[in-house]
């Protein structure tokens, strides 16, 4: 049986990434050794699990977090750091499928999600290098016109006043490349160091009394009136309520979630600090960028003037050996001037996607829930998801129900056979990127 928690990383250790080089790693927290009972148990110490624990504490609930590796070991500690606006679907698509009223709810929750991130940063004094500004950069004229329509729609229908359209000349000047044909700048979105954020949330949770056990892998869940969890070391946890927040690393621990939410891998590189004169305008503006490819390139400057560049994904469990070179080639297409720059760091991470790319909020039983599958748009959404879980426990289930009623269908073949079909579909779209 393939173990997603171990297959690409040494057991219990963080990957060597630019992010891990920016903090001093704390001593490991004790793992769970004895049997315990608790009111609320959470599996996974990423953004979802920790935001849930913190929001529960705000409402007066105690919780226990079980983390197979370390706090922020998963996607939360490795991602592109973009705190994006909206959902994974744009508002027009949401309106088409669900009508304006529901699309407005999606938008409002996404706006609250960004605010929740800022407010946690402020409240817990987390120094995570936040900077405002994300550019939606378009690779051709058609995508540029679509992005202008989106900007108009957000400004006029949703009264979102943070957008500035960019033409070819403007975007080229800001980004020091003429690769992109236009797009828009979103000053209501931003970027940060996600590892510092997730560690900050972990410390805040410990401070308010959340019990976090690291190197504690849940090996089995028995759902019932109470939930019985058994760790790989044999300790048993009995909990009144359970949140499964293992996202892309969960594997088949919960079969129904596994059939709806599948892991894919995505890769990032970081250059050496860039020499004076290289990408000056880009470094000066300090905006993050996400482009319009099906497998998007996303990049941003680091405080020490590196280019952090995300590009390329794969759909098998194991990271490919050449992912650093794949990402570097993508970077050089955008920035040929960096062809001789050293790549100091390269790392990969596993995220979870759903079939339609909307998040998967599941009521597993009357006392057990799972939230995952943000499909690459989870930095802000996972943090509001944690808050929505806490509301549910406090008997305000409206927002959880809103998401849990979305049509998140199983992948064809359910959890065991979904791979070949999914891989074919994804490869087809990623190949299309080459001809646009
Ligand atoms: C390379 C990359 C780039 C990305 N870039 C962006 C971006 O720029 N913007 C954006 O919005 N989103 C981005 N994402 C997605 C975003 O990172 C995720 O949506 C978000 O971090 C999900 O948080 P989470 O807490 O649900 O999951 P995770 O952070 O993956 O946490 C899950 C945790 O559960 C633990 N776990 C799993 N199974 C068990 C078990 N059996 N027992 C105990 N613990 C278990 C894991 O060890 C892990 O720590 C990116 C993802 C990747 C991989």
Tab-separated table of C-alpha atoms and ligand atoms in Angstrom:
chain	number	residue	atom	x	y	z
A	1	UNK	CA	0.000	0.000	0.000
A	2	UNK	CA	1.463	3.365	-1.040
A	3	UNK	CA	1.860	5.803	1.851
A	4	UNK	CA	1.549	9.385	0.617
A	5	UNK	CA	2.985	10.651	3.889
A	6	UNK	CA	6.277	8.894	3.283
A	7	UNK	CA	6.706	8.341	-0.416
A	8	UNK	CA	8.408	11.644	-1.288
A	9	UNK	CA	9.776	12.791	2.064
A	10	UNK	CA	11.877	11.287	4.837
A	11	UNK	CA	9.614	10.227	7.685
A	12	UNK	CA	8.711	13.050	10.048
A	13	UNK	CA	10.982	15.610	8.374
A	14	UNK	CA	10.250	18.800	6.514
A	15	UNK	CA	11.355	18.962	2.891
A	16	UNK	CA	14.403	21.126	2.258
A	17	UNK	CA	12.745	24.181	0.748
A	18	UNK	CA	13.393	27.896	0.610
A	19	UNK	CA	10.736	28.231	3.298
A	20	UNK	CA	12.369	25.829	5.745
A	21	UNK	CA	15.617	27.784	5.302
A	22	UNK	CA	13.871	30.944	6.578
A	23	UNK	CA	13.057	29.693	10.101
A	24	UNK	CA	14.796	27.762	12.816
A	25	UNK	CA	12.991	24.478	13.119
A	26	UNK	CA	11.600	23.830	16.607
A	27	UNK	CA	12.006	20.608	18.549
A	28	UNK	CA	9.460	17.990	17.687
A	29	UNK	CA	6.346	17.917	19.887
A	30	UNK	CA	5.681	14.653	21.743
A	31	UNK	CA	3.761	11.975	19.893
A	32	UNK	CA	0.675	10.399	21.428
A	33	UNK	CA	1.706	7.481	23.632
A	34	UNK	CA	-1.398	6.655	25.642
A	35	UNK	CA	-5.141	6.231	25.023
A	36	UNK	CA	-7.120	9.452	25.409
A	37	UNK	CA	-10.669	10.786	25.255
A	38	UNK	CA	-11.441	14.215	23.887
A	39	UNK	CA	-14.287	16.408	22.828
A	40	UNK	CA	-12.972	17.187	19.328
A	41	UNK	CA	-10.189	15.471	17.449
A	42	UNK	CA	-8.629	16.880	14.298
A	43	UNK	CA	-6.463	14.875	11.908
A	44	UNK	CA	-3.814	17.066	10.234
A	45	UNK	CA	-1.895	20.153	11.386
A	46	UNK	CA	-2.089	22.182	8.186
A	47	UNK	CA	-4.073	25.365	7.652
A	48	UNK	CA	-7.438	23.560	7.824
A	49	UNK	CA	-6.738	21.655	11.018
A	50	UNK	CA	-5.017	24.502	12.854
A	51	UNK	CA	-7.565	27.131	11.798
A	52	UNK	CA	-10.297	24.784	13.025
A	53	UNK	CA	-8.534	24.308	16.373
A	54	UNK	CA	-8.029	28.070	16.804
A	55	UNK	CA	-11.597	28.926	15.825
A	56	UNK	CA	-12.891	26.240	18.176
A	57	UNK	CA	-10.805	27.717	20.989
A	58	UNK	CA	-12.317	31.145	20.238
A	59	UNK	CA	-15.722	29.580	20.847
A	60	UNK	CA	-14.618	27.861	24.056
A	61	UNK	CA	-14.063	24.320	22.733
A	62	UNK	CA	-11.020	22.178	23.437
A	63	UNK	CA	-9.479	20.118	20.691
A	64	UNK	CA	-6.676	17.666	20.039
A	65	UNK	CA	-4.720	17.690	16.768
A	66	UNK	CA	-2.992	14.544	15.533
A	67	UNK	CA	-0.287	15.166	12.938
A	68	UNK	CA	1.512	12.291	11.224
A	69	UNK	CA	4.665	14.349	10.650
A	70	UNK	CA	5.277	17.914	11.801
A	71	UNK	CA	3.107	21.046	11.949
A	72	UNK	CA	2.899	22.412	8.396
A	73	UNK	CA	4.520	19.339	6.851
A	74	UNK	CA	1.874	19.180	4.105
A	75	UNK	CA	0.809	21.584	1.370
A	76	UNK	CA	0.383	24.396	3.906
A	77	UNK	CA	4.112	24.615	4.550
A	78	UNK	CA	5.231	24.286	0.921
A	79	UNK	CA	2.868	26.188	-1.326
A	80	UNK	CA	3.163	29.250	-3.570
A	81	UNK	CA	2.001	31.522	-0.762
A	82	UNK	CA	-0.638	33.290	-2.835
A	83	UNK	CA	-3.629	34.494	-0.860
A	84	UNK	CA	-5.958	34.674	-3.828
A	85	UNK	CA	-9.379	36.258	-4.233
A	86	UNK	CA	-12.556	34.318	-4.952
A	87	UNK	CA	-12.994	30.590	-5.398
A	88	UNK	CA	-11.289	28.230	-7.826
A	89	UNK	CA	-14.152	28.929	-10.249
A	90	UNK	CA	-14.561	32.490	-11.450
A	91	UNK	CA	-17.755	34.325	-10.552
A	92	UNK	CA	-19.211	34.023	-14.048
A	93	UNK	CA	-18.981	30.242	-13.936
A	94	UNK	CA	-20.428	30.183	-10.427
A	95	UNK	CA	-23.334	32.376	-11.549
A	96	UNK	CA	-23.974	30.141	-14.561
A	97	UNK	CA	-24.130	26.998	-12.433
A	98	UNK	CA	-25.676	28.233	-9.208
A	99	UNK	CA	-27.309	31.615	-9.969
A	100	UNK	CA	-26.273	35.049	-8.756
A	101	UNK	CA	-27.486	34.692	-5.175
A	102	UNK	CA	-25.350	31.627	-4.476
A	103	UNK	CA	-22.418	33.054	-6.442
A	104	UNK	CA	-22.577	36.051	-4.124
A	105	UNK	CA	-22.343	33.740	-1.090
A	106	UNK	CA	-19.251	32.067	-2.587
A	107	UNK	CA	-17.712	35.492	-3.174
A	108	UNK	CA	-18.513	36.780	0.314
A	109	UNK	CA	-17.010	33.705	1.944
A	110	UNK	CA	-13.854	34.058	-0.158
A	111	UNK	CA	-13.545	37.722	0.812
A	112	UNK	CA	-13.995	36.789	4.471
A	113	UNK	CA	-11.348	34.080	3.977
A	114	UNK	CA	-8.691	36.662	3.057
A	115	UNK	CA	-9.734	38.834	6.006
A	116	UNK	CA	-9.500	35.825	8.302
A	117	UNK	CA	-5.903	35.259	7.140
A	118	UNK	CA	-4.969	38.903	7.797
A	119	UNK	CA	-6.700	38.927	11.137
A	120	UNK	CA	-4.938	35.739	12.314
A	121	UNK	CA	-1.584	37.207	11.208
A	122	UNK	CA	-2.274	40.374	13.158
A	123	UNK	CA	-3.810	38.807	16.217
A	124	UNK	CA	-1.090	36.200	16.699
A	125	UNK	CA	1.669	38.560	15.527
A	126	UNK	CA	2.864	36.131	12.881
A	127	UNK	CA	5.762	37.518	10.887
A	128	UNK	CA	5.198	35.869	7.528
A	129	UNK	CA	6.327	38.516	5.024
A	130	UNK	CA	2.864	39.418	3.754
A	131	UNK	CA	2.744	41.712	0.694
A	132	UNK	CA	-0.337	42.918	-1.176
A	133	UNK	CA	-0.792	42.419	-4.902
A	134	UNK	CA	-1.341	39.426	-7.189
A	135	UNK	CA	-1.227	39.768	-10.978
A	136	UNK	CA	-3.393	37.562	-13.147
A	137	UNK	CA	-1.102	37.305	-16.187
A	138	UNK	CA	-2.457	36.117	-19.520
A	139	UNK	CA	-0.472	34.179	-22.084
A	140	UNK	CA	-2.523	35.271	-25.117
A	141	UNK	CA	-4.939	37.918	-26.329
A	142	UNK	CA	-8.061	35.773	-25.787
A	143	UNK	CA	-7.220	35.109	-22.118
A	144	UNK	CA	-6.467	38.811	-21.684
A	145	UNK	CA	-9.913	39.810	-22.936
A	146	UNK	CA	-11.507	37.205	-20.649
A	147	UNK	CA	-9.542	38.605	-17.711
A	148	UNK	CA	-10.819	42.115	-18.510
A	149	UNK	CA	-14.401	40.794	-18.531
A	150	UNK	CA	-13.779	39.170	-15.148
A	151	UNK	CA	-12.355	42.401	-13.771
A	152	UNK	CA	-15.377	44.372	-15.009
A	153	UNK	CA	-17.760	41.851	-13.523
A	154	UNK	CA	-16.057	41.909	-10.110
A	155	UNK	CA	-15.946	45.679	-10.047
A	156	UNK	CA	-19.501	46.268	-11.196
A	157	UNK	CA	-21.488	43.339	-9.809
A	158	UNK	CA	-19.521	42.569	-6.654
A	159	UNK	CA	-18.357	46.085	-5.921
A	160	UNK	CA	-14.759	44.862	-5.685
A	161	UNK	CA	-12.636	47.969	-6.112
A	162	UNK	CA	-9.145	46.462	-5.899
A	163	UNK	CA	-8.506	45.629	-9.543
A	164	UNK	CA	-6.470	47.426	-12.177
A	165	UNK	CA	-6.415	46.157	-15.738
A	166	UNK	CA	-2.970	45.889	-17.339
A	167	UNK	CA	-2.212	46.022	-21.055
A	168	UNK	CA	0.773	44.364	-22.705
A	169	UNK	CA	3.040	47.334	-22.197
A	170	UNK	CA	2.136	47.798	-18.526
A	171	UNK	CA	2.418	44.143	-17.553
A	172	UNK	CA	5.720	43.818	-19.432
A	173	UNK	CA	7.129	46.791	-17.595
A	174	UNK	CA	6.060	45.639	-14.142
A	175	UNK	CA	7.190	42.045	-14.637
A	176	UNK	CA	10.348	42.611	-16.702
A	177	UNK	CA	9.163	40.177	-19.372
A	178	UNK	CA	7.095	40.487	-22.520
A	179	UNK	CA	5.862	36.898	-22.140
A	180	UNK	CA	2.416	38.049	-20.990
A	181	UNK	CA	-0.067	39.917	-23.143
A	182	UNK	CA	-2.113	41.581	-20.405
A	183	UNK	CA	-4.186	40.819	-17.320
A	184	UNK	CA	-5.022	42.572	-14.094
A	185	UNK	CA	-3.502	43.469	-10.771
A	186	UNK	CA	-5.508	42.531	-7.672
A	187	UNK	CA	-4.438	44.610	-4.700
A	188	UNK	CA	-6.969	42.894	-2.439
A	189	UNK	CA	-5.004	39.631	-2.789
A	190	UNK	CA	-1.422	39.108	-1.639
A	191	UNK	CA	1.413	36.719	-0.942
A	192	UNK	CA	3.294	35.465	2.098
A	193	UNK	CA	5.644	32.815	3.426
A	194	UNK	CA	3.197	29.957	4.077
A	195	UNK	CA	5.572	27.982	6.284
A	196	UNK	CA	5.954	30.916	8.657
A	197	UNK	CA	2.175	31.311	8.655
A	198	UNK	CA	1.418	27.680	9.436
A	199	UNK	CA	4.081	27.540	12.168
A	200	UNK	CA	2.633	30.763	13.597
A	201	UNK	CA	-0.837	29.235	13.658
A	202	UNK	CA	0.609	26.157	15.359
A	203	UNK	CA	2.262	28.249	18.090
A	204	UNK	CA	-0.922	30.258	18.577
A	205	UNK	CA	-2.923	27.043	18.919
A	206	UNK	CA	-0.511	25.679	21.541
A	207	UNK	CA	-0.731	28.973	23.425
A	208	UNK	CA	-4.515	28.764	23.710
A	209	UNK	CA	-4.321	25.195	24.992
A	210	UNK	CA	-4.810	23.082	21.881
A	211	UNK	CA	-3.018	19.747	22.284
A	212	UNK	CA	-0.966	18.949	19.213
A	213	UNK	CA	0.747	15.597	18.834
A	214	UNK	CA	3.392	15.377	16.113
A	215	UNK	CA	4.662	12.153	14.517
A	216	UNK	CA	1.272	10.650	15.328
A	217	UNK	CA	-0.243	8.999	12.314
A	218	UNK	CA	-3.871	7.918	12.407
A	219	UNK	CA	-3.978	4.444	10.910
A	220	UNK	CA	-7.656	3.606	11.368
A	221	UNK	CA	-10.924	5.420	11.999
A	222	UNK	CA	-14.056	3.731	13.325
A	223	UNK	CA	-17.000	6.078	12.990
A	224	UNK	CA	-19.832	5.790	15.476
A	225	UNK	CA	-21.686	7.766	18.119
A	226	UNK	CA	-18.166	8.410	19.340
A	227	UNK	CA	-15.259	8.180	16.946
A	228	UNK	CA	-12.496	5.711	17.653
A	229	UNK	CA	-9.120	6.447	16.098
A	230	UNK	CA	-6.124	4.158	16.297
A	231	UNK	CA	-2.655	5.503	15.618
A	232	UNK	CA	0.063	3.538	13.865
A	233	UNK	CA	1.757	3.199	17.287
A	234	UNK	CA	-1.410	1.627	18.726
A	235	UNK	CA	-2.727	4.526	20.852
A	236	UNK	CA	-6.516	4.944	20.800
A	237	UNK	CA	-8.385	8.245	20.753
A	238	UNK	CA	-12.086	8.394	21.525
A	239	UNK	CA	-13.612	11.673	20.428
A	240	UNK	CA	-17.116	13.137	20.490
A	241	UNK	CA	-16.449	14.934	17.206
A	242	UNK	CA	-13.907	14.409	14.461
A	243	UNK	CA	-12.521	16.564	11.653
A	244	UNK	CA	-10.478	14.796	9.000
A	245	UNK	CA	-8.159	17.448	7.519
A	246	UNK	CA	-5.419	15.352	5.895
A	247	UNK	CA	-6.079	16.780	2.412
A	248	UNK	CA	-3.668	15.463	-0.281
A	249	UNK	CA	-1.781	13.307	2.218
A	250	UNK	CA	-4.790	11.408	3.551
A	251	UNK	CA	-4.633	8.396	1.235
A	252	UNK	CA	-7.460	5.924	1.720
A	253	UNK	CA	-7.930	6.520	5.463
A	254	UNK	CA	-11.476	7.600	4.686
A	255	UNK	CA	-12.619	5.786	1.525
A	256	UNK	CA	-15.514	8.082	0.650
A	257	UNK	CA	-13.320	11.179	0.863
A	258	UNK	CA	-10.607	9.377	-1.092
A	259	UNK	CA	-13.043	8.704	-3.919
A	260	UNK	CA	-13.849	12.423	-4.220
A	261	UNK	CA	-10.527	14.065	-3.435
A	262	UNK	CA	-7.351	12.946	-5.108
A	263	UNK	CA	-3.714	13.936	-4.634
A	264	UNK	CA	-1.594	15.566	-7.318
A	265	UNK	CA	1.922	16.953	-6.989
A	266	UNK	CA	3.147	20.433	-7.830
A	267	UNK	CA	6.696	21.807	-7.868
A	268	UNK	CA	8.532	24.987	-6.930
A	269	UNK	CA	12.084	26.280	-7.349
A	270	UNK	CA	13.846	29.283	-5.814
A	271	UNK	CA	16.788	30.981	-7.496
A	272	UNK	CA	19.810	32.381	-5.757
A	273	UNK	CA	19.338	36.030	-4.624
A	274	UNK	CA	19.264	37.936	-7.923
A	275	UNK	CA	22.082	40.258	-8.873
A	276	UNK	CA	21.525	44.002	-9.038
A	277	UNK	CA	19.849	44.928	-12.321
A	278	UNK	CA	18.011	41.621	-12.735
A	279	UNK	CA	14.173	41.850	-12.693
A	280	UNK	CA	14.435	45.190	-10.959
A	281	UNK	CA	10.893	46.381	-11.551
A	282	UNK	CA	9.430	42.977	-10.606
A	283	UNK	CA	11.406	42.896	-7.342
A	284	UNK	CA	10.541	46.492	-6.605
A	285	UNK	CA	6.767	46.070	-7.054
A	286	UNK	CA	6.819	42.814	-5.092
A	287	UNK	CA	3.631	41.366	-6.589
A	288	UNK	CA	2.895	37.680	-6.969
A	289	UNK	CA	1.877	36.362	-10.370
A	290	UNK	CA	-0.357	33.505	-11.496
A	291	UNK	CA	-0.694	32.913	-15.203
A	292	UNK	CA	-3.494	31.616	-17.390
A	293	UNK	CA	-2.038	28.240	-18.379
A	294	UNK	CA	-4.060	25.120	-17.508
A	295	UNK	CA	-1.115	24.102	-15.324
A	296	UNK	CA	-0.342	27.635	-14.163
A	297	UNK	CA	3.073	29.115	-13.619
A	298	UNK	CA	3.025	31.126	-10.406
A	299	UNK	CA	5.861	33.184	-9.037
A	300	UNK	CA	6.847	35.961	-6.720
A	301	UNK	CA	9.919	37.590	-5.230
A	302	UNK	CA	11.249	36.577	-1.823
A	303	UNK	CA	12.335	39.229	0.702
A	304	UNK	CA	15.965	38.356	-0.093
A	305	UNK	CA	15.327	38.941	-3.813
A	306	UNK	CA	15.077	35.425	-5.134
A	307	UNK	CA	12.539	34.391	-7.699
A	308	UNK	CA	10.260	31.720	-6.218
A	309	UNK	CA	8.787	29.994	-9.256
A	310	UNK	CA	6.118	27.294	-9.271
A	311	UNK	CA	5.701	25.347	-12.461
A	312	UNK	CA	4.790	21.805	-13.403
A	313	UNK	CA	2.791	19.063	-11.793
A	314	UNK	CA	2.488	15.308	-12.023
A	315	UNK	CA	-0.327	12.874	-11.446
A	316	UNK	CA	1.374	9.780	-10.109
A	317	UNK	CA	2.148	9.325	-6.430
A	318	UNK	CA	5.877	9.789	-6.694
A	319	UNK	CA	7.592	13.047	-7.620
A	320	UNK	CA	9.438	12.745	-10.956
A	321	UNK	CA	13.248	12.880	-10.686
A	322	UNK	CA	13.556	15.828	-13.095
A	323	UNK	CA	11.002	18.206	-11.574
A	324	UNK	CA	13.636	20.849	-10.809
A	325	UNK	CA	14.705	20.995	-14.460
A	326	UNK	CA	11.073	21.020	-15.661
A	327	UNK	CA	10.294	24.013	-13.454
A	328	UNK	CA	13.549	25.732	-14.474
A	329	UNK	CA	12.685	25.396	-18.163
A	330	UNK	CA	9.304	26.968	-17.527
A	331	UNK	CA	10.956	29.802	-15.621
A	332	UNK	CA	13.422	30.450	-18.451
A	333	UNK	CA	10.578	30.701	-20.961
A	334	UNK	CA	9.206	33.573	-18.899
A	335	UNK	CA	12.593	34.969	-17.871
A	336	UNK	CA	15.321	34.033	-20.406
A	337	UNK	CA	17.577	36.489	-18.566
A	338	UNK	CA	17.768	33.981	-15.660
A	339	UNK	CA	19.257	31.164	-17.729
A	340	UNK	CA	22.556	31.331	-15.829
A	341	UNK	CA	21.088	31.904	-12.357
A	342	UNK	CA	21.597	29.128	-9.860
A	343	UNK	CA	18.634	27.315	-8.433
A	344	UNK	CA	19.265	27.152	-4.690
A	345	UNK	CA	16.129	25.230	-3.704
A	346	UNK	CA	13.636	22.903	-5.353
A	347	UNK	CA	10.789	21.076	-3.670
A	348	UNK	CA	7.435	19.502	-4.348
A	349	UNK	CA	4.187	19.217	-2.482
A	350	UNK	CA	0.975	17.271	-2.696
A	351	UNK	CA	-2.341	19.035	-2.962
A	352	UNK	CA	-5.831	17.641	-3.297
A	353	UNK	CA	-8.237	18.243	-6.130
A	354	UNK	CA	-11.883	17.378	-6.646
A	355	UNK	CA	-13.524	16.455	-9.936
A	356	UNK	CA	-15.117	19.864	-10.414
A	357	UNK	CA	-12.407	21.752	-8.446
A	358	UNK	CA	-14.789	23.045	-5.759
A	359	UNK	CA	-13.839	22.126	-2.178
A	360	UNK	CA	-15.170	18.964	-0.590
A	361	UNK	CA	-16.929	19.461	2.769
A	362	UNK	CA	-18.335	16.095	3.865
A	363	UNK	CA	-20.556	15.061	6.689
A	364	UNK	CA	-19.301	11.531	7.242
A	365	UNK	CA	-21.649	10.812	10.170
A	366	UNK	CA	-23.498	12.857	12.796
A	367	UNK	CA	-20.189	13.377	14.592
A	368	UNK	CA	-17.524	13.154	11.894
A	369	UNK	CA	-16.630	15.506	9.060
A	370	UNK	CA	-13.937	15.965	6.466
A	371	UNK	CA	-12.809	19.090	4.610
A	372	UNK	CA	-10.295	19.045	1.756
A	373	UNK	CA	-9.823	19.372	-2.002
A	374	UNK	CA	-9.300	23.121	-2.417
A	375	UNK	CA	-7.780	22.295	-5.796
A	376	UNK	CA	-4.799	24.631	-5.598
A	377	UNK	CA	-6.696	27.571	-4.143
A	378	UNK	CA	-6.553	26.701	-0.479
A	379	UNK	CA	-4.392	29.177	1.413
A	380	UNK	CA	-7.270	31.463	2.334
A	381	UNK	CA	-10.100	28.968	1.830
A	382	UNK	CA	-8.653	26.341	4.169
A	383	UNK	CA	-8.436	28.936	6.928
A	384	UNK	CA	-12.078	29.974	6.563
A	385	UNK	CA	-12.980	26.273	6.269
A	386	UNK	CA	-11.568	25.752	9.756
A	387	UNK	CA	-13.754	28.574	11.020
A	388	UNK	CA	-16.808	27.103	9.286
A	389	UNK	CA	-16.131	23.763	11.002
A	390	UNK	CA	-16.016	25.521	14.392
A	391	UNK	CA	-19.372	27.177	13.618
A	392	UNK	CA	-20.801	23.758	12.837
A	393	UNK	CA	-19.712	22.403	16.211
A	394	UNK	CA	-21.350	25.467	17.808
A	395	UNK	CA	-24.593	24.363	16.086
A	396	UNK	CA	-24.462	26.969	13.336
A	397	UNK	CA	-24.314	24.611	10.406
A	398	UNK	CA	-25.536	26.946	7.660
A	399	UNK	CA	-22.186	27.580	5.978
A	400	UNK	CA	-20.950	24.006	6.326
A	401	UNK	CA	-24.221	22.838	4.757
A	402	UNK	CA	-23.793	25.337	1.926
A	403	UNK	CA	-20.534	23.660	0.944
A	404	UNK	CA	-21.463	20.081	1.819
A	405	UNK	CA	-24.426	20.291	-0.556
A	406	UNK	CA	-22.213	21.077	-3.547
A	407	UNK	CA	-22.115	18.296	-6.122
A	408	UNK	CA	-18.665	16.832	-5.437
A	409	UNK	CA	-18.912	13.579	-7.359
A	410	UNK	CA	-16.569	10.616	-6.914
A	411	UNK	CA	-13.920	10.229	-9.594
A	412	UNK	CA	-14.791	7.477	-12.070
A	413	UNK	CA	-13.816	4.111	-10.659
A	414	UNK	CA	-13.950	5.504	-7.096
A	415	UNK	CA	-10.770	5.418	-5.101
A	416	UNK	CA	-9.125	2.358	-6.644
A	417	UNK	CA	-9.446	2.946	-10.409
A	418	UNK	CA	-9.662	6.695	-10.704
A	419	UNK	CA	-6.038	7.228	-11.614
A	420	UNK	CA	-5.768	6.185	-15.266
A	421	UNK	CA	-8.820	8.199	-16.355
A	422	UNK	CA	-7.866	11.203	-14.306
A	423	UNK	CA	-4.276	11.131	-15.517
A	424	UNK	CA	-5.381	10.973	-19.154
A	425	UNK	CA	-7.725	13.925	-18.668
A	426	UNK	CA	-5.130	16.061	-16.910
A	427	UNK	CA	-2.404	15.217	-19.425
A	428	UNK	CA	-4.686	16.225	-22.275
A	429	UNK	CA	-5.241	19.665	-20.755
A	430	UNK	CA	-1.610	20.180	-19.823
A	431	UNK	CA	-0.605	19.258	-23.395
A	432	UNK	CA	-2.999	21.890	-24.681
A	433	UNK	CA	-0.923	24.501	-22.804
A	434	UNK	CA	1.888	23.872	-25.282
A	435	UNK	CA	-0.167	24.925	-28.277
A	436	UNK	CA	-1.763	28.083	-26.909
B	1	LIG	C1	3.261	23.226	-4.441
B	1	LIG	C2	1.928	23.799	-4.014
B	1	LIG	C3	1.625	25.130	-4.304
B	1	LIG	C4	0.404	25.673	-3.901
B	1	LIG	N1	0.206	27.012	-4.067
B	1	LIG	C5	-0.916	27.582	-3.579
B	1	LIG	C6	-1.078	28.989	-3.632
B	1	LIG	O1	-0.173	29.737	-4.027
B	1	LIG	N2	-2.254	29.521	-3.189
B	1	LIG	C7	-3.266	28.729	-2.706
B	1	LIG	O2	-4.326	29.259	-2.341
B	1	LIG	N3	-3.105	27.378	-2.577
B	1	LIG	C8	-1.956	26.797	-2.971
B	1	LIG	N4	-1.768	25.455	-2.805
B	1	LIG	C9	-2.793	24.670	-2.086
B	1	LIG	C10	-2.732	24.895	-0.566
B	1	LIG	O3	-1.412	24.764	-0.120
B	1	LIG	C11	-3.641	23.871	0.140
B	1	LIG	O4	-4.953	23.968	-0.373
B	1	LIG	C12	-3.716	24.062	1.648
B	1	LIG	O5	-2.445	24.191	2.208
B	1	LIG	C13	-4.459	22.871	2.275
B	1	LIG	O6	-4.266	22.877	3.662
B	1	LIG	P1	-4.696	21.607	4.507
B	1	LIG	O7	-4.463	21.919	5.929
B	1	LIG	O8	-6.086	21.206	4.136
B	1	LIG	O9	-3.757	20.425	4.006
B	1	LIG	P2	-2.198	20.147	4.298
B	1	LIG	O10	-1.461	21.387	4.541
B	1	LIG	O11	-1.696	19.252	3.225
B	1	LIG	O12	-2.215	19.395	5.693
B	1	LIG	C14	-2.650	18.068	5.841
B	1	LIG	C15	-1.880	17.487	7.023
B	1	LIG	O13	-2.513	16.261	7.398
B	1	LIG	C16	-1.506	15.371	7.818
B	1	LIG	N5	-2.044	14.003	7.715
B	1	LIG	C17	-2.482	13.390	6.584
B	1	LIG	N6	-2.886	12.127	6.878
B	1	LIG	C18	-2.720	11.976	8.211
B	1	LIG	C19	-2.955	10.865	9.111
B	1	LIG	N7	-3.398	9.678	8.668
B	1	LIG	N8	-2.685	11.047	10.423
B	1	LIG	C20	-2.223	12.252	10.887
B	1	LIG	N9	-1.960	13.304	10.070
B	1	LIG	C21	-2.210	13.158	8.749
B	1	LIG	C22	-0.337	15.654	6.860
B	1	LIG	O14	0.897	15.241	7.396
B	1	LIG	C23	-0.432	17.165	6.695
B	1	LIG	O15	0.425	17.854	7.580
B	1	LIG	C24	-0.563	24.863	-3.222
B	1	LIG	C25	-0.258	23.528	-2.928
B	1	LIG	C26	0.977	22.993	-3.315
B	1	LIG	C27	1.301	21.567	-2.969
